[in-house]
CSV table of C-alpha atoms in Angstrom, one decimal:
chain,number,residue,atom,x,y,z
A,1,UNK,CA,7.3,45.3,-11.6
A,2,UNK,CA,4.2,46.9,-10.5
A,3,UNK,CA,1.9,46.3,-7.4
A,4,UNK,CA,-0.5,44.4,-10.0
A,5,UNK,CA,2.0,42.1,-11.0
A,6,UNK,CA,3.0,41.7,-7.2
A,7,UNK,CA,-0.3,39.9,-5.9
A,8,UNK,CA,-1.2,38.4,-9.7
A,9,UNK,CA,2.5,36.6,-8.1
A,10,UNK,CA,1.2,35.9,-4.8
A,11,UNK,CA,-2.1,34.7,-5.9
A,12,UNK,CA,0.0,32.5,-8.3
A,13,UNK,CA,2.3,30.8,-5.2
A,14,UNK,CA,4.8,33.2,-4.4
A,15,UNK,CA,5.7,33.0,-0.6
A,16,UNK,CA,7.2,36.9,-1.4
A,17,UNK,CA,7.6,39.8,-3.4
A,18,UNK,CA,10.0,42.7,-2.8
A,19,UNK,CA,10.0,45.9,-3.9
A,20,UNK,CA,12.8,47.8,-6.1
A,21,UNK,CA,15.5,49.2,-5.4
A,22,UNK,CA,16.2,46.1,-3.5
A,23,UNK,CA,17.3,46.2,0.5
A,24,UNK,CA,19.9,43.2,0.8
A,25,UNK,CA,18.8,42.7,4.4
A,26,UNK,CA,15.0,42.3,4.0
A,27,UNK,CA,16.2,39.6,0.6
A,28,UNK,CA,17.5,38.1,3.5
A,29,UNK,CA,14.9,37.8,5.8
A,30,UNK,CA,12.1,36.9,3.2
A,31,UNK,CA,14.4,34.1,1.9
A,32,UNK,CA,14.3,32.9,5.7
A,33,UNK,CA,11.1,33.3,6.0
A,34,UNK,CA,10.6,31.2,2.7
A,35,UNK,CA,12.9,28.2,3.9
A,36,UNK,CA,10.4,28.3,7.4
A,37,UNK,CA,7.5,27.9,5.3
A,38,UNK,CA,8.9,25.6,3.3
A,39,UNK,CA,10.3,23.1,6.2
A,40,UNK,CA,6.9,23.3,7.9
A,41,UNK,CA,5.1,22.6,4.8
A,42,UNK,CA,7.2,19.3,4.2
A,43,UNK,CA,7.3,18.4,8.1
A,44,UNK,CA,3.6,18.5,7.8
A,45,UNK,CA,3.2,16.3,4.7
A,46,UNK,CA,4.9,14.2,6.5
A,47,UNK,CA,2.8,14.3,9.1
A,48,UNK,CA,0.0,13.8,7.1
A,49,UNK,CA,0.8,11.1,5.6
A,50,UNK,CA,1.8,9.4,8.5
A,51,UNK,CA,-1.5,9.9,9.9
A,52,UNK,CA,-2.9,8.5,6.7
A,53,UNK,CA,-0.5,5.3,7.2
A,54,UNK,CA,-1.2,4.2,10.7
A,55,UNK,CA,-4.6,3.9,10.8
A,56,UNK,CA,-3.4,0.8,9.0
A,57,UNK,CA,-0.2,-0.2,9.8
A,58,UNK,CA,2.2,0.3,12.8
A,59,UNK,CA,5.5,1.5,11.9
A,60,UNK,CA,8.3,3.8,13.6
A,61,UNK,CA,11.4,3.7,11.0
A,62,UNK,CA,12.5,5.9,8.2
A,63,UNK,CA,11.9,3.2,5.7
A,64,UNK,CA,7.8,3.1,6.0
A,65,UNK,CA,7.9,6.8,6.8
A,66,UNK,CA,8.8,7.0,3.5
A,67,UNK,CA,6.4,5.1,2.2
A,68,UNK,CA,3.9,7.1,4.5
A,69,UNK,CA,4.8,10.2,2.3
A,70,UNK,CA,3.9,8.3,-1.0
A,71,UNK,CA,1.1,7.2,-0.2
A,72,UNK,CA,0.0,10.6,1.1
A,73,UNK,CA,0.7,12.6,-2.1
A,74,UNK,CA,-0.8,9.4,-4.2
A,75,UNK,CA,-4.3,8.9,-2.6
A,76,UNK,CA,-5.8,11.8,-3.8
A,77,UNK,CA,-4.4,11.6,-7.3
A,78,UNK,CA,-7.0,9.5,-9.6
A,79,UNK,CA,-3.4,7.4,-10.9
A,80,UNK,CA,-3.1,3.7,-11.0
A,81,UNK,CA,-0.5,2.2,-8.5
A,82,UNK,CA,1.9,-0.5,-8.2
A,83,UNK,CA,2.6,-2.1,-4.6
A,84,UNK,CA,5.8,-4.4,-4.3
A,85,UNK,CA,7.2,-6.0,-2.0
A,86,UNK,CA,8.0,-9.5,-0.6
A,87,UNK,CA,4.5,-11.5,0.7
A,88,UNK,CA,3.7,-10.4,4.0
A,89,UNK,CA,5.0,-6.9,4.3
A,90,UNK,CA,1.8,-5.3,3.9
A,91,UNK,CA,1.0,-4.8,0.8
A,92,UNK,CA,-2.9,-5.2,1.2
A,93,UNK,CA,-2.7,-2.5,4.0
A,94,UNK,CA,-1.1,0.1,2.1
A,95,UNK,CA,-3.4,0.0,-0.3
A,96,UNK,CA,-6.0,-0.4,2.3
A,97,UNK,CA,-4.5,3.3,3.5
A,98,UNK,CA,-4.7,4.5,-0.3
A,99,UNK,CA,-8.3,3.9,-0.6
A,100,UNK,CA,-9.2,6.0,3.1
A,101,UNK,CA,-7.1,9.0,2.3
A,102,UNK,CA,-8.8,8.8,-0.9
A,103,UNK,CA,-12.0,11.0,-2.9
A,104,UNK,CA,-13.7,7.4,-3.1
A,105,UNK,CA,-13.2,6.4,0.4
A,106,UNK,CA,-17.0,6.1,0.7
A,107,UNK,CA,-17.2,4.1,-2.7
A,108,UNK,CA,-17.2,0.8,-3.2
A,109,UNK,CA,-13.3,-1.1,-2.5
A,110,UNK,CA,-13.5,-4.2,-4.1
A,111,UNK,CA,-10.7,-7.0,-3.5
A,112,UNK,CA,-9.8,-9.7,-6.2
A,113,UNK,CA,-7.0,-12.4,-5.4
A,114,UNK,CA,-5.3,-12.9,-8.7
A,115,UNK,CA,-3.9,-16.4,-7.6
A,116,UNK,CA,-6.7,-18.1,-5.8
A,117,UNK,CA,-8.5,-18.7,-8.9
A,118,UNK,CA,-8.3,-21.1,-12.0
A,119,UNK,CA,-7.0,-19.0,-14.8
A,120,UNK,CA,-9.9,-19.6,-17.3
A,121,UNK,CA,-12.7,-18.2,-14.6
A,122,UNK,CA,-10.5,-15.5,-14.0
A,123,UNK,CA,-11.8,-13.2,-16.7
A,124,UNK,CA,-15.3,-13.8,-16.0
A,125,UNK,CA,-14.9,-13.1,-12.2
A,126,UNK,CA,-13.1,-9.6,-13.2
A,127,UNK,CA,-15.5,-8.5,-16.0
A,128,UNK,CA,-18.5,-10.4,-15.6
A,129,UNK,CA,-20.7,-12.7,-17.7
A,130,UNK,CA,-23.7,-13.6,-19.3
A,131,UNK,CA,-25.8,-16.4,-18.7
A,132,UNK,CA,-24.9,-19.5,-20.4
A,133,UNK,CA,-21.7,-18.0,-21.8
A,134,UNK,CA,-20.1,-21.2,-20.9
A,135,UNK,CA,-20.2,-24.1,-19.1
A,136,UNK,CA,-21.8,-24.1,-15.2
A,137,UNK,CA,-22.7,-19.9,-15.8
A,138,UNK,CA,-26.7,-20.6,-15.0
A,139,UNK,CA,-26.8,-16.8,-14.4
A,140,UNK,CA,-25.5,-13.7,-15.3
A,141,UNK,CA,-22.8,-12.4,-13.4
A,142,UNK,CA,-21.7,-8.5,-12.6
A,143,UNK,CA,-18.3,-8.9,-12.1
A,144,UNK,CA,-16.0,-7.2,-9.9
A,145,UNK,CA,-15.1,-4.2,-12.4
A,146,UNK,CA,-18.8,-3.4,-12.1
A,147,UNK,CA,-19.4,-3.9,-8.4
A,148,UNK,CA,-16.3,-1.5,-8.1
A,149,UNK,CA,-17.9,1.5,-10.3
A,150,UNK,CA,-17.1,4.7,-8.6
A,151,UNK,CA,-14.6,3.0,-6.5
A,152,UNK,CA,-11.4,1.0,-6.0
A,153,UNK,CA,-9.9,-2.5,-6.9
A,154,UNK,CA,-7.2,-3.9,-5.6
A,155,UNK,CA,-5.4,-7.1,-8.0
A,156,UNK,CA,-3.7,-8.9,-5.6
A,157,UNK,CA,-0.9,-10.9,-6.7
A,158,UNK,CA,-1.6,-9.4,-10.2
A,159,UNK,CA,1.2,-11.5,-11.8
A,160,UNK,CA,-0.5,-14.7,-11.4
A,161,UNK,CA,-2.9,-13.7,-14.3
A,162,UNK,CA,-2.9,-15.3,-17.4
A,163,UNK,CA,-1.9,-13.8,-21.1
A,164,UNK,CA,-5.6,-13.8,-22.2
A,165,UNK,CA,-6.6,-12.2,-18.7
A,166,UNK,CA,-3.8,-9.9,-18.8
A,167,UNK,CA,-4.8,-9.0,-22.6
A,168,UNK,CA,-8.5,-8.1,-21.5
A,169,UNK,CA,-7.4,-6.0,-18.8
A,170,UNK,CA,-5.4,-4.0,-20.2
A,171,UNK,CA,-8.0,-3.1,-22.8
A,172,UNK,CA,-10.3,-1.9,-19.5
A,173,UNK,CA,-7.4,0.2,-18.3
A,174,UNK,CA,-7.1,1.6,-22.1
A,175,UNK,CA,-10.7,1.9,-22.7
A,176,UNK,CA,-12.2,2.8,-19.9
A,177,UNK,CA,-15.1,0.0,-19.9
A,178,UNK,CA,-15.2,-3.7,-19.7
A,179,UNK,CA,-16.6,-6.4,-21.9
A,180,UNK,CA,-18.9,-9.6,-20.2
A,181,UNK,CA,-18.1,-12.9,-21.1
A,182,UNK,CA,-20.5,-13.9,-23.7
A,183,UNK,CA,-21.6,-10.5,-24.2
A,184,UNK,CA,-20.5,-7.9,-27.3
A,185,UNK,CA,-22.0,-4.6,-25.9
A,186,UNK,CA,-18.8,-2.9,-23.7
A,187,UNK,CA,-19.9,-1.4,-20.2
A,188,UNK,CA,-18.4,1.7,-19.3
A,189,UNK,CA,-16.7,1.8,-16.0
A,190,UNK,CA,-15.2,4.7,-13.8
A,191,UNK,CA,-12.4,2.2,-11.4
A,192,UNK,CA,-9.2,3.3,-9.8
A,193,UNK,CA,-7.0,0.4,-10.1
A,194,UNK,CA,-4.5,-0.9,-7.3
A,195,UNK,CA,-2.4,-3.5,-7.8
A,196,UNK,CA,0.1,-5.4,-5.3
A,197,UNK,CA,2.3,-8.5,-6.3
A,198,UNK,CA,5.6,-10.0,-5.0
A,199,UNK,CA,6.9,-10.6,-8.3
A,200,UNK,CA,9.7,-8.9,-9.7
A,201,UNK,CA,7.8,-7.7,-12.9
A,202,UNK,CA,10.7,-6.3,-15.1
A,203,UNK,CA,11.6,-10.2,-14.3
A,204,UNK,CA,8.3,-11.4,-15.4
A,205,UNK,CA,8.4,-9.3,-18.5
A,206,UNK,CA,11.8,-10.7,-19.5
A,207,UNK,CA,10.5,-14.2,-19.3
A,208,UNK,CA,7.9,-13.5,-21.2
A,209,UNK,CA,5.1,-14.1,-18.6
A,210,UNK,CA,3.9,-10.8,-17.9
A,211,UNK,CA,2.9,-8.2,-20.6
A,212,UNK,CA,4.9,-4.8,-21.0
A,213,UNK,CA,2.2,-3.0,-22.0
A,214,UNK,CA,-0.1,-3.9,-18.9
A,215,UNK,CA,2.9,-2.5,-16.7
A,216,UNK,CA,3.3,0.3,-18.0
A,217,UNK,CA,0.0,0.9,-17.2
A,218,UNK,CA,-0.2,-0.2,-13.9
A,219,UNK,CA,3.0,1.4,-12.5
A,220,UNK,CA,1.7,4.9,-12.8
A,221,UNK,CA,3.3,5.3,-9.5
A,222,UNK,CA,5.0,2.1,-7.5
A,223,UNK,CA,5.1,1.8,-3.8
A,224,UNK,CA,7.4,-1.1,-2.5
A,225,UNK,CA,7.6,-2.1,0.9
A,226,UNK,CA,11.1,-2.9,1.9
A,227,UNK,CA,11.3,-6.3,4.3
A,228,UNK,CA,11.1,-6.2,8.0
A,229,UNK,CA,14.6,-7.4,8.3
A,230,UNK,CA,15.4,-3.5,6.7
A,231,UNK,CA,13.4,-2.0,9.1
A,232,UNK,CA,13.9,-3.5,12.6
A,233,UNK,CA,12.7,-0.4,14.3
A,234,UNK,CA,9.4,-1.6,13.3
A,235,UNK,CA,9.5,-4.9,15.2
A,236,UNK,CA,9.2,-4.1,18.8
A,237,UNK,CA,6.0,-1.6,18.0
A,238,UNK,CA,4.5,-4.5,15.8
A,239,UNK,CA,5.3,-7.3,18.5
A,240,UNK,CA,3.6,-5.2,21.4
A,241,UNK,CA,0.6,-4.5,19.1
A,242,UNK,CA,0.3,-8.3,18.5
A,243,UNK,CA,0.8,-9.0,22.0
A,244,UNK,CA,-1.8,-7.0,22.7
A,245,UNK,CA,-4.3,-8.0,20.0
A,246,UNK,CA,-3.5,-11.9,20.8
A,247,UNK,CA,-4.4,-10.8,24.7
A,248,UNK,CA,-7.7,-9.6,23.6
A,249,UNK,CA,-8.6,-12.6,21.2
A,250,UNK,CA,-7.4,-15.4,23.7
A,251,UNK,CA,-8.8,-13.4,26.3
A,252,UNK,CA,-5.8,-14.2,28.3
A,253,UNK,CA,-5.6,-10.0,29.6
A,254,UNK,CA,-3.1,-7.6,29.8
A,255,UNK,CA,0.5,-9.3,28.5
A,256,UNK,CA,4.1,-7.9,28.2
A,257,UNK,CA,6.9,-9.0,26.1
A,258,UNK,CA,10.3,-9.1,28.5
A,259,UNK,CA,13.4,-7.2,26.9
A,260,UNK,CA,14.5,-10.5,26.1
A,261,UNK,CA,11.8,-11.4,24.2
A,262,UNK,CA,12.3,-8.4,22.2
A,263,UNK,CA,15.5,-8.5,21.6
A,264,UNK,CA,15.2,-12.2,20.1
A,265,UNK,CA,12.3,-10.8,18.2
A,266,UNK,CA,14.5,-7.8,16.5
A,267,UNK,CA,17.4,-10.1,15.8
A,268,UNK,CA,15.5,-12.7,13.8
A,269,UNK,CA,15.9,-13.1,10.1
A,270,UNK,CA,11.7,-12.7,9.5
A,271,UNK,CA,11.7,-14.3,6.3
A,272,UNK,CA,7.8,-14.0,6.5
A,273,UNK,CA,8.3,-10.7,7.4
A,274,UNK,CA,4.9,-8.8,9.2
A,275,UNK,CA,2.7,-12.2,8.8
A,276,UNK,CA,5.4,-14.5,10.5
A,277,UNK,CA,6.4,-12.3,13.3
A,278,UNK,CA,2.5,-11.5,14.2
A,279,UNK,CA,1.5,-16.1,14.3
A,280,UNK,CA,5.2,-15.9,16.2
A,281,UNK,CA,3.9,-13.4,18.6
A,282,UNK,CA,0.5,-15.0,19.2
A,283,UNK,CA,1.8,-18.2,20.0
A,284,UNK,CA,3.8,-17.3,22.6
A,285,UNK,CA,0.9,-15.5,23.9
A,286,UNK,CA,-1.5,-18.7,23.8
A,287,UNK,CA,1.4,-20.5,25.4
A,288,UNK,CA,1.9,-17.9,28.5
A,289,UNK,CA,1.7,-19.0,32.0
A,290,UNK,CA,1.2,-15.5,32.7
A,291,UNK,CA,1.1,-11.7,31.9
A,292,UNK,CA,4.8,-11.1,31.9
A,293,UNK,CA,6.1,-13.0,28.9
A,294,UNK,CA,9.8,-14.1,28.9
A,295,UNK,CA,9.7,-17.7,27.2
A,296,UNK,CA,12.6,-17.9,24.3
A,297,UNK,CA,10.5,-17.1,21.2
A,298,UNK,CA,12.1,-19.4,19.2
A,299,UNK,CA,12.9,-22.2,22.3
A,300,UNK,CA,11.4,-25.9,22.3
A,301,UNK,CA,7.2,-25.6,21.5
A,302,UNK,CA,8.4,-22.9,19.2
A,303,UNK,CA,8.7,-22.7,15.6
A,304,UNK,CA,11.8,-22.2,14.8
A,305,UNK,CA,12.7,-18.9,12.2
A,306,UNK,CA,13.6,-20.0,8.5
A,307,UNK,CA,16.9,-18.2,7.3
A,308,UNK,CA,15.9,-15.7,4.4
A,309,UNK,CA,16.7,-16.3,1.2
């Protein structure tokens, strides 16, 4: 090849070019040279994306590092994602870390609870309404589609949606724009969607309770958050950052968890996983007689940890 065709390559990504007739010692070097790059290039991902991570969650093992890295690459592609895992691992706090590392950090980050409401008001909460458009509307509402334009919205629990809801919001994700209750005109919208659930979906779809269609279009990319009881490593940094928060809220000062506090701590079966150990570790900080903490975790005055399933 020519000089030209040399930087047209660098300018294109290559790390290298070499010149003919080849010298099978300077191959050799480049290709080490390459291979450095490379390794510092993934290291610092890594990095990266841990960064991104723990401004929301604390975590030291492999498992969430992982995790770490996904949500790294994902946050500043415009893609729709899937969070699983069982309730309380996290899964509001990953997405949480999606929406910082992402272009529309600074935009509006709407949350909607898929579960906490009745299944015939859900559609109107999500898309908005007119007034009158049924019974008890005695104004128009936006809806949260709307109040997340430019932004993010996280569907919590998205399985708990009915087939009509589920049906309607899939035509958003299709479409692009949303449709009030009691109104014919569709609204364009520009919303990256989240969505977190502890529901095994391909489960769902089998049963016939969750629609195909929708997940296909939600799992662009899935995140799942393995359980705490696969990532003990994580337990002692979450327990001292709990201690430490509980301190602070109690107003109780400076607390430490004994060895053997830890120790029962990592060897429970954390069914709850995160949300259990954290009310485990702030009770036994509103029950201290002191700053050095060494009561049984799980001794009389304690609740007791469920066996997991």
């Amino acid at each position: 090849g020519s000089e030209r065709m040399a930087v047209e390559a660098m300018k294109r990504g290559a790390l290298d070019y070499f010149a003919k007739p080849f010298d099978p010692d300077e191959v050799a070097r480049g290709v080490r040279r390459c291979l450095k790059t490379s390794r510092l290039e993934r290291e610092n991902a890594l990095l990266r994306a841990e960064l991104a991570l723990s401004r929301t969650m604390i975590f030291r093992s492999e498992a969430m590092g992982k995790v770490a890295l996904l949500v790294e690459r994902v946050a500043a592609r415009n893609v729709s994602v899937l969070i699983t895992g069982e309730s309380g691992t996290g899964k509001e706090l990953v997405a949480k870390a999606i929406v910082r590392a992402s272009s529309r950090a600074k935009a509006p980050y709407v949350r909607f609870n898929c579960a906490a409401i009745r299944s015939e008001l859900a559609e109107a909460e999500l898309f908005g309404h007119s007034r009158g458009a049924f019974t008890g509307a005695d104004r128009a509402r936006t809806g949260m589609f709307r109040e997340a334009h430019k932004g993010t919205i996280l569907l919590d629990e998205v399985a708990e949606l009915d087939a009509g809801t589920q049906g309607a919001l899939l035509r958003v994700l299709q479409e692009g724009e949303v449709r009030p209750v009691g109104e014919e005109k569709p609204i364009p919208v520009d919303v990256r969607v989240l969505a977190a659930t502890h529901v095994n979906l391909l489960q769902a779809i089998a049963k016939g309770t969750f629609r195909q269609d929708l997940f296909y279009r939600l799992h662009v990319v899935t995140i799942h958050l393995p359980p705490l009881r696969e990532r003990r490593e994580d337990i002692e940094p979450l327990a001292v950052h709990f201690a430490a928060r509980a301190a602070e809220r109690f107003e109780v000062g400076d607390v430490r968890l004994s060895d053997r506090v830890l120790t029962r701590l990592r060897d429970a079966p954390w069914p709850g996983n995160v949300r259990e150990l954290e009310h485990v570790v702030a009770r036994l900080v509103a029950l201290s007689s002191g700053p050095f903490i060494d009561d049984d975790p799980f001794g009389e005055g304690m609740s007791q940890p469920m066996e997991s399933n």
